[in-house]
mmCIF file with all atom_site columns, C-alpha atoms in Angstrom:
data_model
loop_
_atom_site.group_PDB
_atom_site.id
_atom_site.type_symbol
_atom_site.label_atom_id
_atom_site.label_alt_id
_atom_site.label_comp_id
_atom_site.label_asym_id
_atom_site.label_entity_id
_atom_site.label_seq_id
_atom_site.pdbx_PDB_ins_code
_atom_site.Cartn_x
_atom_site.Cartn_y
_atom_site.Cartn_z
_atom_site.occupancy
_atom_site.B_iso_or_equiv
_atom_site.pdbx_formal_charge
_atom_site.auth_seq_id
_atom_site.auth_comp_id
_atom_site.auth_asym_id
_atom_site.auth_atom_id
_atom_site.pdbx_PDB_model_num
ATOM 1   C CA . MET A 1 1   ? 0.474   0.078  0.005  1.00 60.00 ? 654 MET A CA 1
ATOM 2   C CA . GLY A 1 2   ? 1.738   2.945  -0.651 1.00 72.00 ? 655 GLY A CA 1
ATOM 3   C CA . GLU A 1 3   ? 1.905   6.418  0.847  1.00 81.00 ? 656 GLU A CA 1
ATOM 4   C CA . ALA A 1 4   ? -0.654  8.145  -0.061 1.00 80.00 ? 657 ALA A CA 1
ATOM 5   C CA . SER A 1 5   ? -3.233  5.237  0.366  1.00 82.00 ? 658 SER A CA 1
ATOM 6   C CA . ASN A 1 6   ? -2.531  4.567  3.567  1.00 87.00 ? 659 ASN A CA 1
ATOM 7   C CA . SER A 1 7   ? -2.470  7.886  4.768  1.00 90.00 ? 660 SER A CA 1
ATOM 8   C CA . GLN A 1 8   ? -6.457  7.900  3.426  1.00 90.00 ? 661 GLN A CA 1
ATOM 9   C CA . THR A 1 9   ? -7.394  5.093  4.862  1.00 93.00 ? 662 THR A CA 1
ATOM 10  C CA . VAL A 1 10  ? -6.609  6.611  8.380  1.00 97.00 ? 663 VAL A CA 1
ATOM 11  C CA . SER A 1 11  ? -7.776  9.860  7.691  1.00 96.00 ? 664 SER A CA 1
ATOM 12  C CA . THR A 1 12  ? -11.071 7.661  7.098  1.00 96.00 ? 665 THR A CA 1
ATOM 13  C CA . LYS A 1 13  ? -10.897 6.430  10.606 1.00 97.00 ? 666 LYS A CA 1
ATOM 14  C CA . LEU A 1 14  ? -10.206 9.044  12.351 1.00 97.00 ? 667 LEU A CA 1
ATOM 15  C CA . ARG A 1 15  ? -12.925 10.771 10.598 1.00 97.00 ? 668 ARG A CA 1
ATOM 16  C CA . TRP A 1 16  ? -15.505 8.684  11.288 1.00 97.00 ? 669 TRP A CA 1
ATOM 17  C CA . ILE A 1 17  ? -14.668 9.154  14.887 1.00 98.00 ? 670 ILE A CA 1
ATOM 18  C CA . ALA A 1 18  ? -14.815 12.800 14.901 1.00 97.00 ? 671 ALA A CA 1
ATOM 19  C CA . GLU A 1 19  ? -17.629 12.750 13.224 1.00 97.00 ? 672 GLU A CA 1
ATOM 20  C CA . GLN A 1 20  ? -19.381 10.233 15.815 1.00 97.00 ? 673 GLN A CA 1
ATOM 21  C CA . ALA A 1 21  ? -17.690 12.732 18.643 1.00 97.00 ? 674 ALA A CA 1
ATOM 22  C CA . ILE A 1 22  ? -19.774 15.638 17.591 1.00 97.00 ? 675 ILE A CA 1
ATOM 23  C CA . ARG A 1 23  ? -23.138 13.625 16.668 1.00 97.00 ? 676 ARG A CA 1
ATOM 24  C CA . TYR A 1 24  ? -22.885 12.133 20.264 1.00 97.00 ? 677 TYR A CA 1
ATOM 25  C CA . PRO A 1 25  ? -21.571 14.948 22.567 1.00 95.00 ? 678 PRO A CA 1
ATOM 26  C CA . GLU A 1 26  ? -22.411 12.924 25.484 1.00 95.00 ? 679 GLU A CA 1
ATOM 27  C CA . MET A 1 27  ? -20.940 9.146  24.187 1.00 96.00 ? 680 MET A CA 1
ATOM 28  C CA . VAL A 1 28  ? -18.461 7.279  26.279 1.00 97.00 ? 681 VAL A CA 1
ATOM 29  C CA . PHE A 1 29  ? -15.978 5.664  23.411 1.00 98.00 ? 682 PHE A CA 1
ATOM 30  C CA . THR A 1 30  ? -15.236 2.431  25.000 1.00 98.00 ? 683 THR A CA 1
ATOM 31  C CA . THR A 1 31  ? -13.372 0.924  21.418 1.00 97.00 ? 684 THR A CA 1
ATOM 32  C CA . LEU A 1 32  ? -10.745 3.107  20.146 1.00 97.00 ? 685 LEU A CA 1
ATOM 33  C CA . ALA A 1 33  ? -7.761  0.803  20.725 1.00 97.00 ? 686 ALA A CA 1
ATOM 34  C CA . HIS A 1 34  ? -8.512  -1.785 17.943 1.00 96.00 ? 687 HIS A CA 1
ATOM 35  C CA . HIS A 1 35  ? -7.859  1.098  15.438 1.00 97.00 ? 688 HIS A CA 1
ATOM 36  C CA . VAL A 1 36  ? -4.550  1.311  15.846 1.00 97.00 ? 689 VAL A CA 1
ATOM 37  C CA . ASP A 1 37  ? -3.586  -1.469 13.525 1.00 97.00 ? 690 ASP A CA 1
ATOM 38  C CA . VAL A 1 38  ? 0.179   -1.430 11.402 1.00 97.00 ? 691 VAL A CA 1
ATOM 39  C CA . GLU A 1 39  ? -1.544  0.767  8.749  1.00 97.00 ? 692 GLU A CA 1
ATOM 40  C CA . PHE A 1 40  ? -2.149  2.889  11.708 1.00 98.00 ? 693 PHE A CA 1
ATOM 41  C CA . LEU A 1 41  ? 1.319   2.828  13.202 1.00 98.00 ? 694 LEU A CA 1
ATOM 42  C CA . ARG A 1 42  ? 2.647   3.712  9.593  1.00 98.00 ? 695 ARG A CA 1
ATOM 43  C CA . GLU A 1 43  ? 0.859   6.986  9.820  1.00 97.00 ? 696 GLU A CA 1
ATOM 44  C CA . ALA A 1 44  ? 1.844   7.736  13.181 1.00 98.00 ? 697 ALA A CA 1
ATOM 45  C CA . TYR A 1 45  ? 5.663   6.757  12.293 1.00 98.00 ? 698 TYR A CA 1
ATOM 46  C CA . ARG A 1 46  ? 5.301   9.393  9.383  1.00 97.00 ? 699 ARG A CA 1
ATOM 47  C CA . LEU A 1 47  ? 3.405   12.335 11.589 1.00 96.00 ? 700 LEU A CA 1
ATOM 48  C CA . THR A 1 48  ? 6.547   11.746 14.224 1.00 96.00 ? 701 THR A CA 1
ATOM 49  C CA . ARG A 1 49  ? 9.195   14.331 14.037 1.00 93.00 ? 702 ARG A CA 1
ATOM 50  C CA . LYS A 1 50  ? 12.571  12.300 12.423 1.00 95.00 ? 703 LYS A CA 1
ATOM 51  C CA . ASP A 1 51  ? 15.177  15.423 13.793 1.00 93.00 ? 704 ASP A CA 1
ATOM 52  C CA . ALA A 1 52  ? 14.218  14.889 17.858 1.00 90.00 ? 705 ALA A CA 1
ATOM 53  C CA . ALA A 1 53  ? 17.035  13.533 20.061 1.00 91.00 ? 706 ALA A CA 1
ATOM 54  C CA . PRO A 1 54  ? 16.556  9.787  20.825 1.00 94.00 ? 707 PRO A CA 1
ATOM 55  C CA . GLY A 1 55  ? 15.539  8.354  23.871 1.00 95.00 ? 708 GLY A CA 1
ATOM 56  C CA . ILE A 1 56  ? 17.267  6.207  26.420 1.00 95.00 ? 709 ILE A CA 1
ATOM 57  C CA . ASP A 1 57  ? 18.024  3.518  24.081 1.00 96.00 ? 710 ASP A CA 1
ATOM 58  C CA . ARG A 1 58  ? 19.666  5.704  21.870 1.00 96.00 ? 711 ARG A CA 1
ATOM 59  C CA . VAL A 1 59  ? 17.543  4.785  18.742 1.00 97.00 ? 712 VAL A CA 1
ATOM 60  C CA . THR A 1 60  ? 17.297  7.441  15.931 1.00 97.00 ? 713 THR A CA 1
ATOM 61  C CA . ALA A 1 61  ? 14.304  7.988  13.496 1.00 97.00 ? 714 ALA A CA 1
ATOM 62  C CA . GLU A 1 62  ? 16.793  6.859  10.986 1.00 97.00 ? 715 GLU A CA 1
ATOM 63  C CA . GLU A 1 63  ? 17.933  3.380  12.748 1.00 98.00 ? 716 GLU A CA 1
ATOM 64  C CA . TYR A 1 64  ? 14.270  2.540  13.185 1.00 98.00 ? 717 TYR A CA 1
ATOM 65  C CA . ALA A 1 65  ? 13.155  3.712  9.808  1.00 98.00 ? 718 ALA A CA 1
ATOM 66  C CA . SER A 1 66  ? 16.286  0.837  8.605  1.00 98.00 ? 719 SER A CA 1
ATOM 67  C CA . ASN A 1 67  ? 13.506  -1.720 9.440  1.00 98.00 ? 720 ASN A CA 1
ATOM 68  C CA . LEU A 1 68  ? 10.442  -0.150 9.697  1.00 98.00 ? 721 LEU A CA 1
ATOM 69  C CA . GLU A 1 69  ? 7.925   -2.589 8.374  1.00 97.00 ? 722 GLU A CA 1
ATOM 70  C CA . GLU A 1 70  ? 9.187   -5.318 10.392 1.00 98.00 ? 723 GLU A CA 1
ATOM 71  C CA . ASN A 1 71  ? 9.682   -3.078 13.417 1.00 98.00 ? 724 ASN A CA 1
ATOM 72  C CA . LEU A 1 72  ? 6.158   -1.888 12.864 1.00 98.00 ? 725 LEU A CA 1
ATOM 73  C CA . ARG A 1 73  ? 4.343   -5.396 12.747 1.00 98.00 ? 726 ARG A CA 1
ATOM 74  C CA . GLU A 1 74  ? 6.635   -6.600 15.853 1.00 98.00 ? 727 GLU A CA 1
ATOM 75  C CA . LEU A 1 75  ? 5.336   -3.179 17.887 1.00 98.00 ? 728 LEU A CA 1
ATOM 76  C CA . HIS A 1 76  ? 1.744   -3.624 17.025 1.00 98.00 ? 729 HIS A CA 1
ATOM 77  C CA . THR A 1 77  ? 1.919   -7.629 18.084 1.00 98.00 ? 730 THR A CA 1
ATOM 78  C CA . ARG A 1 78  ? 2.888   -6.088 21.660 1.00 98.00 ? 731 ARG A CA 1
ATOM 79  C CA . LEU A 1 79  ? 0.285   -3.438 21.637 1.00 97.00 ? 732 LEU A CA 1
ATOM 80  C CA . LYS A 1 80  ? -2.429  -5.970 21.000 1.00 96.00 ? 733 LYS A CA 1
ATOM 81  C CA . GLY A 1 81  ? -0.906  -8.387 23.210 1.00 96.00 ? 734 GLY A CA 1
ATOM 82  C CA . GLY A 1 82  ? -1.067  -5.782 26.331 1.00 94.00 ? 735 GLY A CA 1
ATOM 83  C CA . ARG A 1 83  ? 3.017   -6.580 26.153 1.00 96.00 ? 736 ARG A CA 1
ATOM 84  C CA . TYR A 1 84  ? 3.803   -2.952 25.212 1.00 97.00 ? 737 TYR A CA 1
ATOM 85  C CA . HIS A 1 85  ? 6.515   -1.046 28.093 1.00 96.00 ? 738 HIS A CA 1
ATOM 86  C CA . ALA A 1 86  ? 6.956   2.536  28.132 1.00 96.00 ? 739 ALA A CA 1
ATOM 87  C CA . PRO A 1 87  ? 10.434  3.280  29.071 1.00 96.00 ? 740 PRO A CA 1
ATOM 88  C CA . PRO A 1 88  ? 11.330  5.917  31.282 1.00 95.00 ? 741 PRO A CA 1
ATOM 89  C CA . VAL A 1 89  ? 11.962  9.281  29.860 1.00 94.00 ? 742 VAL A CA 1
ATOM 90  C CA . ASN A 1 90  ? 14.820  10.539 29.365 1.00 94.00 ? 743 ASN A CA 1
ATOM 91  C CA . ARG A 1 91  ? 15.175  14.025 31.263 1.00 90.00 ? 744 ARG A CA 1
ATOM 92  C CA . VAL A 1 92  ? 17.497  17.450 30.474 1.00 88.00 ? 745 VAL A CA 1
ATOM 93  C CA . TRP A 1 93  ? 17.176  20.658 31.284 1.00 88.00 ? 746 TRP A CA 1
ATOM 94  C CA . ILE A 1 94  ? 17.034  23.613 28.546 1.00 86.00 ? 747 ILE A CA 1
ATOM 95  C CA . PRO A 1 95  ? 17.747  27.576 29.311 1.00 88.00 ? 748 PRO A CA 1
ATOM 96  C CA . LYS A 1 96  ? 14.609  29.498 29.269 1.00 81.00 ? 749 LYS A CA 1
ATOM 97  C CA . ASP A 1 97  ? 14.059  33.091 28.185 1.00 81.00 ? 750 ASP A CA 1
ATOM 98  C CA . ASP A 1 98  ? 14.081  34.251 31.924 1.00 79.00 ? 751 ASP A CA 1
ATOM 99  C CA . GLY A 1 99  ? 17.429  32.822 32.345 1.00 80.00 ? 752 GLY A CA 1
ATOM 100 C CA . GLY A 1 100 ? 16.115  29.899 34.336 1.00 80.00 ? 753 GLY A CA 1
ATOM 101 C CA . GLU A 1 101 ? 15.655  26.100 32.926 1.00 84.00 ? 754 GLU A CA 1
ATOM 102 C CA . ARG A 1 102 ? 13.084  24.187 32.298 1.00 81.00 ? 755 ARG A CA 1
ATOM 103 C CA . PRO A 1 103 ? 12.594  20.217 32.399 1.00 81.00 ? 756 PRO A CA 1
ATOM 104 C CA . LEU A 1 104 ? 12.451  18.453 28.734 1.00 86.00 ? 757 LEU A CA 1
ATOM 105 C CA . GLY A 1 105 ? 11.279  14.823 28.645 1.00 89.00 ? 758 GLY A CA 1
ATOM 106 C CA . LEU A 1 106 ? 13.037  12.630 25.601 1.00 93.00 ? 759 LEU A CA 1
ATOM 107 C CA . PRO A 1 107 ? 10.860  9.370  25.210 1.00 95.00 ? 760 PRO A CA 1
ATOM 108 C CA . THR A 1 108 ? 12.268  6.578  23.083 1.00 97.00 ? 761 THR A CA 1
ATOM 109 C CA . PHE A 1 109 ? 11.635  7.051  19.169 1.00 97.00 ? 762 PHE A CA 1
ATOM 110 C CA . GLU A 1 110 ? 9.288   3.675  19.069 1.00 98.00 ? 763 GLU A CA 1
ATOM 111 C CA . ASP A 1 111 ? 7.366   5.135  22.188 1.00 97.00 ? 764 ASP A CA 1
ATOM 112 C CA . LYS A 1 112 ? 6.721   8.820  20.343 1.00 97.00 ? 765 LYS A CA 1
ATOM 113 C CA . VAL A 1 113 ? 5.117   6.291  17.474 1.00 98.00 ? 766 VAL A CA 1
ATOM 114 C CA . VAL A 1 114 ? 2.753   4.818  20.082 1.00 98.00 ? 767 VAL A CA 1
ATOM 115 C CA . GLN A 1 115 ? 2.048   7.940  21.641 1.00 97.00 ? 768 GLN A CA 1
ATOM 116 C CA . ARG A 1 116 ? 1.269   10.050 17.895 1.00 97.00 ? 769 ARG A CA 1
ATOM 117 C CA . ALA A 1 117 ? -1.090  7.053  17.410 1.00 98.00 ? 770 ALA A CA 1
ATOM 118 C CA . VAL A 1 118 ? -3.202  7.310  20.880 1.00 98.00 ? 771 VAL A CA 1
ATOM 119 C CA . ALA A 1 119 ? -2.909  11.454 20.174 1.00 96.00 ? 772 ALA A CA 1
ATOM 120 C CA . MET A 1 120 ? -4.430  11.138 17.137 1.00 97.00 ? 773 MET A CA 1
ATOM 121 C CA . LEU A 1 121 ? -7.287  9.082  18.198 1.00 98.00 ? 774 LEU A CA 1
ATOM 122 C CA . LEU A 1 122 ? -7.942  11.486 21.308 1.00 97.00 ? 775 LEU A CA 1
ATOM 123 C CA . GLU A 1 123 ? -8.157  14.679 19.023 1.00 96.00 ? 776 GLU A CA 1
ATOM 124 C CA . ALA A 1 124 ? -10.280 12.828 17.284 1.00 97.00 ? 777 ALA A CA 1
ATOM 125 C CA . VAL A 1 125 ? -12.937 12.459 20.129 1.00 97.00 ? 778 VAL A CA 1
ATOM 126 C CA . TYR A 1 126 ? -11.886 15.485 21.856 1.00 96.00 ? 779 TYR A CA 1
ATOM 127 C CA . GLU A 1 127 ? -11.513 18.319 18.921 1.00 94.00 ? 780 GLU A CA 1
ATOM 128 C CA . SER A 1 128 ? -14.873 18.927 18.816 1.00 92.00 ? 781 SER A CA 1
ATOM 129 C CA . ASP A 1 129 ? -15.155 19.574 22.595 1.00 92.00 ? 782 ASP A CA 1
ATOM 130 C CA . PHE A 1 130 ? -12.875 22.865 22.176 1.00 91.00 ? 783 PHE A CA 1
ATOM 131 C CA . PHE A 1 131 ? -14.028 26.457 21.847 1.00 89.00 ? 784 PHE A CA 1
ATOM 132 C CA . ALA A 1 132 ? -13.018 27.916 18.281 1.00 87.00 ? 785 ALA A CA 1
ATOM 133 C CA . PHE A 1 133 ? -10.929 30.597 20.374 1.00 86.00 ? 786 PHE A CA 1
ATOM 134 C CA . SER A 1 134 ? -8.816  27.488 22.282 1.00 88.00 ? 787 SER A CA 1
ATOM 135 C CA . HIS A 1 135 ? -5.827  27.616 20.451 1.00 88.00 ? 788 HIS A CA 1
ATOM 136 C CA . GLY A 1 136 ? -3.291  25.502 22.759 1.00 84.00 ? 789 GLY A CA 1
ATOM 137 C CA . PHE A 1 137 ? -1.499  22.552 21.775 1.00 83.00 ? 790 PHE A CA 1
ATOM 138 C CA . ARG A 1 138 ? -3.834  21.710 19.192 1.00 86.00 ? 791 ARG A CA 1
ATOM 139 C CA . ARG A 1 139 ? -3.084  20.706 16.093 1.00 84.00 ? 792 ARG A CA 1
ATOM 140 C CA . GLY A 1 140 ? -3.782  23.514 13.586 1.00 86.00 ? 793 GLY A CA 1
ATOM 141 C CA . HIS A 1 141 ? -3.674  25.815 16.225 1.00 89.00 ? 794 HIS A CA 1
ATOM 142 C CA . SER A 1 142 ? -0.870  28.701 16.871 1.00 88.00 ? 795 SER A CA 1
ATOM 143 C CA . GLN A 1 143 ? 0.590   30.889 19.362 1.00 88.00 ? 796 GLN A CA 1
ATOM 144 C CA . HIS A 1 144 ? -0.102  33.462 16.632 1.00 92.00 ? 797 HIS A CA 1
ATOM 145 C CA . GLN A 1 145 ? -3.515  32.474 16.091 1.00 93.00 ? 798 GLN A CA 1
ATOM 146 C CA . ALA A 1 146 ? -4.269  33.196 19.583 1.00 91.00 ? 799 ALA A CA 1
ATOM 147 C CA . LEU A 1 147 ? -2.464  36.839 19.124 1.00 91.00 ? 800 LEU A CA 1
ATOM 148 C CA . SER A 1 148 ? -4.301  37.667 16.030 1.00 92.00 ? 801 SER A CA 1
ATOM 149 C CA . GLU A 1 149 ? -7.876  36.402 17.894 1.00 90.00 ? 802 GLU A CA 1
ATOM 150 C CA . LEU A 1 150 ? -6.610  39.012 20.837 1.00 89.00 ? 803 LEU A CA 1
ATOM 151 C CA . GLN A 1 151 ? -5.900  42.034 18.708 1.00 91.00 ? 804 GLN A CA 1
ATOM 152 C CA . GLN A 1 152 ? -9.354  41.547 17.299 1.00 91.00 ? 805 GLN A CA 1
ATOM 153 C CA . LYS A 1 153 ? -11.180 41.343 20.158 1.00 89.00 ? 806 LYS A CA 1
ATOM 154 C CA . CYS A 1 154 ? -9.405  44.188 21.676 1.00 92.00 ? 807 CYS A CA 1
ATOM 155 C CA . VAL A 1 155 ? -9.688  46.312 18.387 1.00 92.00 ? 808 VAL A CA 1
ATOM 156 C CA . LYS A 1 156 ? -13.599 45.336 18.181 1.00 91.00 ? 809 LYS A CA 1
ATOM 157 C CA . GLY A 1 157 ? -14.286 45.689 22.077 1.00 91.00 ? 810 GLY A CA 1
ATOM 158 C CA . ASN A 1 158 ? -12.097 48.871 22.765 1.00 91.00 ? 811 ASN A CA 1
ATOM 159 C CA . ILE A 1 159 ? -10.363 47.139 24.985 1.00 90.00 ? 812 ILE A CA 1
ATOM 160 C CA . GLY A 1 160 ? -7.673  49.257 26.772 1.00 86.00 ? 813 GLY A CA 1
ATOM 161 C CA . TRP A 1 161 ? -5.939  46.670 29.230 1.00 88.00 ? 814 TRP A CA 1
ATOM 162 C CA . ILE A 1 162 ? -5.143  42.895 29.108 1.00 88.00 ? 815 ILE A CA 1
ATOM 163 C CA . VAL A 1 163 ? -4.136  40.681 31.781 1.00 88.00 ? 816 VAL A CA 1
ATOM 164 C CA . ASP A 1 164 ? -1.473  37.933 31.736 1.00 86.00 ? 817 ASP A CA 1
ATOM 165 C CA . ALA A 1 165 ? -1.787  35.077 33.656 1.00 87.00 ? 818 ALA A CA 1
ATOM 166 C CA . ASP A 1 166 ? -0.013  31.682 34.401 1.00 84.00 ? 819 ASP A CA 1
ATOM 167 C CA . VAL A 1 167 ? -0.175  28.776 36.418 1.00 85.00 ? 820 VAL A CA 1
ATOM 168 C CA . LYS A 1 168 ? 3.331   27.677 38.090 1.00 83.00 ? 821 LYS A CA 1
ATOM 169 C CA . GLY A 1 169 ? 4.499   24.326 37.263 1.00 82.00 ? 822 GLY A CA 1
ATOM 170 C CA . TYR A 1 170 ? 1.261   23.335 35.820 1.00 86.00 ? 823 TYR A CA 1
ATOM 171 C CA . PHE A 1 171 ? 1.950   20.335 33.916 1.00 86.00 ? 824 PHE A CA 1
ATOM 172 C CA . ASP A 1 172 ? 4.349   19.126 36.329 1.00 86.00 ? 825 ASP A CA 1
ATOM 173 C CA . ASN A 1 173 ? 1.714   19.093 39.432 1.00 91.00 ? 826 ASN A CA 1
ATOM 174 C CA . ILE A 1 174 ? -1.146  17.283 36.961 1.00 93.00 ? 827 ILE A CA 1
ATOM 175 C CA . ASP A 1 175 ? -2.825  14.857 39.261 1.00 96.00 ? 828 ASP A CA 1
ATOM 176 C CA . HIS A 1 176 ? -2.808  11.252 37.740 1.00 96.00 ? 829 HIS A CA 1
ATOM 177 C CA . GLY A 1 177 ? -5.352  9.597  39.015 1.00 96.00 ? 830 GLY A CA 1
ATOM 178 C CA . ARG A 1 178 ? -7.839  13.022 38.101 1.00 96.00 ? 831 ARG A CA 1
ATOM 179 C CA . LEU A 1 179 ? -6.531  13.042 35.150 1.00 96.00 ? 832 LEU A CA 1
ATOM 180 C CA . LEU A 1 180 ? -7.580  9.573  33.856 1.00 97.00 ? 833 LEU A CA 1
ATOM 181 C CA . GLU A 1 181 ? -11.152 10.133 35.712 1.00 97.00 ? 834 GLU A CA 1
ATOM 182 C CA . ILE A 1 182 ? -11.234 13.142 33.354 1.00 96.00 ? 835 ILE A CA 1
ATOM 183 C CA . ILE A 1 183 ? -10.308 11.154 30.537 1.00 97.00 ? 836 ILE A CA 1
ATOM 184 C CA . ARG A 1 184 ? -12.542 8.105  31.085 1.00 97.00 ? 837 ARG A CA 1
ATOM 185 C CA . ARG A 1 185 ? -15.619 10.645 31.074 1.00 97.00 ? 838 ARG A CA 1
ATOM 186 C CA . ARG A 1 186 ? -15.018 10.586 26.892 1.00 97.00 ? 839 ARG A CA 1
ATOM 187 C CA . VAL A 1 187 ? -12.370 7.995  26.515 1.00 98.00 ? 840 VAL A CA 1
ATOM 188 C CA . ASN A 1 188 ? -12.915 4.896  28.568 1.00 98.00 ? 841 ASN A CA 1
ATOM 189 C CA . ASP A 1 189 ? -11.147 2.498  26.498 1.00 98.00 ? 842 ASP A CA 1
ATOM 190 C CA . GLY A 1 190 ? -8.829  -0.217 28.377 1.00 97.00 ? 843 GLY A CA 1
ATOM 191 C CA . GLY A 1 191 ? -6.327  0.134  26.075 1.00 97.00 ? 844 GLY A CA 1
ATOM 192 C CA . ILE A 1 192 ? -5.973  3.594  25.870 1.00 98.00 ? 845 ILE A CA 1
ATOM 193 C CA . ILE A 1 193 ? -6.238  3.994  29.559 1.00 98.00 ? 846 ILE A CA 1
ATOM 194 C CA . ARG A 1 194 ? -3.414  1.842  30.033 1.00 97.00 ? 847 ARG A CA 1
ATOM 195 C CA . LEU A 1 195 ? -0.909  3.159  28.058 1.00 97.00 ? 848 LEU A CA 1
ATOM 196 C CA . ILE A 1 196 ? -2.013  6.399  29.433 1.00 97.00 ? 849 ILE A CA 1
ATOM 197 C CA . GLY A 1 197 ? -1.244  5.034  32.789 1.00 96.00 ? 850 GLY A CA 1
ATOM 198 C CA . LYS A 1 198 ? 2.077   3.430  31.765 1.00 96.00 ? 851 LYS A CA 1
ATOM 199 C CA . TRP A 1 199 ? 3.275   6.822  29.905 1.00 96.00 ? 852 TRP A CA 1
ATOM 200 C CA . LEU A 1 200 ? 2.422   8.493  33.062 1.00 95.00 ? 853 LEU A CA 1
ATOM 201 C CA . ASN A 1 201 ? 3.865   5.921  35.427 1.00 94.00 ? 854 ASN A CA 1
ATOM 202 C CA . ALA A 1 202 ? 7.244   4.881  33.225 1.00 94.00 ? 855 ALA A CA 1
ATOM 203 C CA . GLY A 1 203 ? 9.601   6.871  35.494 1.00 94.00 ? 856 GLY A CA 1
ATOM 204 C CA . VAL A 1 204 ? 12.067  9.713  34.465 1.00 94.00 ? 857 VAL A CA 1
ATOM 205 C CA . ILE A 1 205 ? 16.203  9.289  34.277 1.00 94.00 ? 858 ILE A CA 1
ATOM 206 C CA . GLU A 1 206 ? 18.085  12.058 34.769 1.00 92.00 ? 859 GLU A CA 1
ATOM 207 C CA . GLY A 1 207 ? 22.007  11.188 34.704 1.00 88.00 ? 860 GLY A CA 1
ATOM 208 C CA . GLU A 1 208 ? 22.236  8.155  36.697 1.00 89.00 ? 861 GLU A CA 1
ATOM 209 C CA . THR A 1 209 ? 18.969  8.279  38.796 1.00 94.00 ? 862 THR A CA 1
ATOM 210 C CA . LEU A 1 210 ? 15.621  7.063  38.048 1.00 95.00 ? 863 LEU A CA 1
ATOM 211 C CA . THR A 1 211 ? 12.383  8.182  39.445 1.00 94.00 ? 864 THR A CA 1
ATOM 212 C CA . TYR A 1 212 ? 8.464   7.484  39.553 1.00 95.00 ? 865 TYR A CA 1
ATOM 213 C CA . PRO A 1 213 ? 7.098   11.141 40.159 1.00 92.00 ? 866 PRO A CA 1
ATOM 214 C CA . GLU A 1 214 ? 3.654   10.804 41.545 1.00 93.00 ? 867 GLU A CA 1
ATOM 215 C CA . LYS A 1 215 ? 2.034   13.439 39.758 1.00 93.00 ? 868 LYS A CA 1
ATOM 216 C CA . GLY A 1 216 ? 2.799   15.508 36.725 1.00 90.00 ? 869 GLY A CA 1
ATOM 217 C CA . THR A 1 217 ? 3.608   14.703 32.892 1.00 89.00 ? 870 THR A CA 1
ATOM 218 C CA . PRO A 1 218 ? 6.772   14.800 31.357 1.00 79.00 ? 871 PRO A CA 1
ATOM 219 C CA . GLN A 1 219 ? 6.671   17.204 28.926 1.00 80.00 ? 872 GLN A CA 1
ATOM 220 C CA . GLY A 1 220 ? 8.323   16.613 25.676 1.00 82.00 ? 873 GLY A CA 1
ATOM 221 C CA . GLY A 1 221 ? 7.191   13.971 24.248 1.00 84.00 ? 874 GLY A CA 1
ATOM 222 C CA . VAL A 1 222 ? 3.866   14.109 21.754 1.00 89.00 ? 875 VAL A CA 1
ATOM 223 C CA . ILE A 1 223 ? 1.366   12.675 24.243 1.00 87.00 ? 876 ILE A CA 1
ATOM 224 C CA . THR A 1 224 ? 2.284   15.678 26.124 1.00 82.00 ? 877 THR A CA 1
ATOM 225 C CA . PRO A 1 225 ? 3.080   19.474 25.914 1.00 70.00 ? 878 PRO A CA 1
ATOM 226 C CA . PRO A 1 226 ? 5.201   20.500 24.124 1.00 58.00 ? 879 PRO A CA 1
ATOM 227 C CA . THR A 1 227 ? 4.421   18.330 21.050 1.00 45.00 ? 880 THR A CA 1
ATOM 228 C CA . GLN A 1 228 ? 6.771   16.653 18.764 1.00 45.00 ? 881 GLN A CA 1
#
């Protein structure tokens, strides 16, 4: 199957899910994981950044692609059998504009492919639940759109001042149980919930130290902001 045909097949699946989400806003999706077949993983691979730093296994996107079809088939087998294990995230620190540093998690490339597959399903379900003016961490949205919309609102409403507020350390303090509880209100598929739970509990490696944070999500993967 060609790349275009594969993408079209996956797009058809996602479009159907999105249509159901729009038509039945109270619907709880319980059968999503079965959509993640080899074709779906191939499309997830195509959409995953290839230039990011590798994770703890040091396998680059180029190395993974050298035996892509076998790797994807073997990955699908593990996912289907519930034998997929999320590897710990490698944490590095990157400078911030204010002179400080922020943590960045580096999952393995294969893990990012799985994260991309799950993110594709979740996006299809949740996209219709967001307001049009909500631009944060959504595919096809950007900070430039947010600034443009804010400018328009200020001009039309003759607004002369803006309050800028931020929640300090928000993603570092997300309650795992509460997060899963909220997800289950719309997506209560056992396979998807287990994968998200594995990512939340995969652990973080910093230097030679492995820790298992009881709260927060490691920023830097696909399934958590900032997206890759």
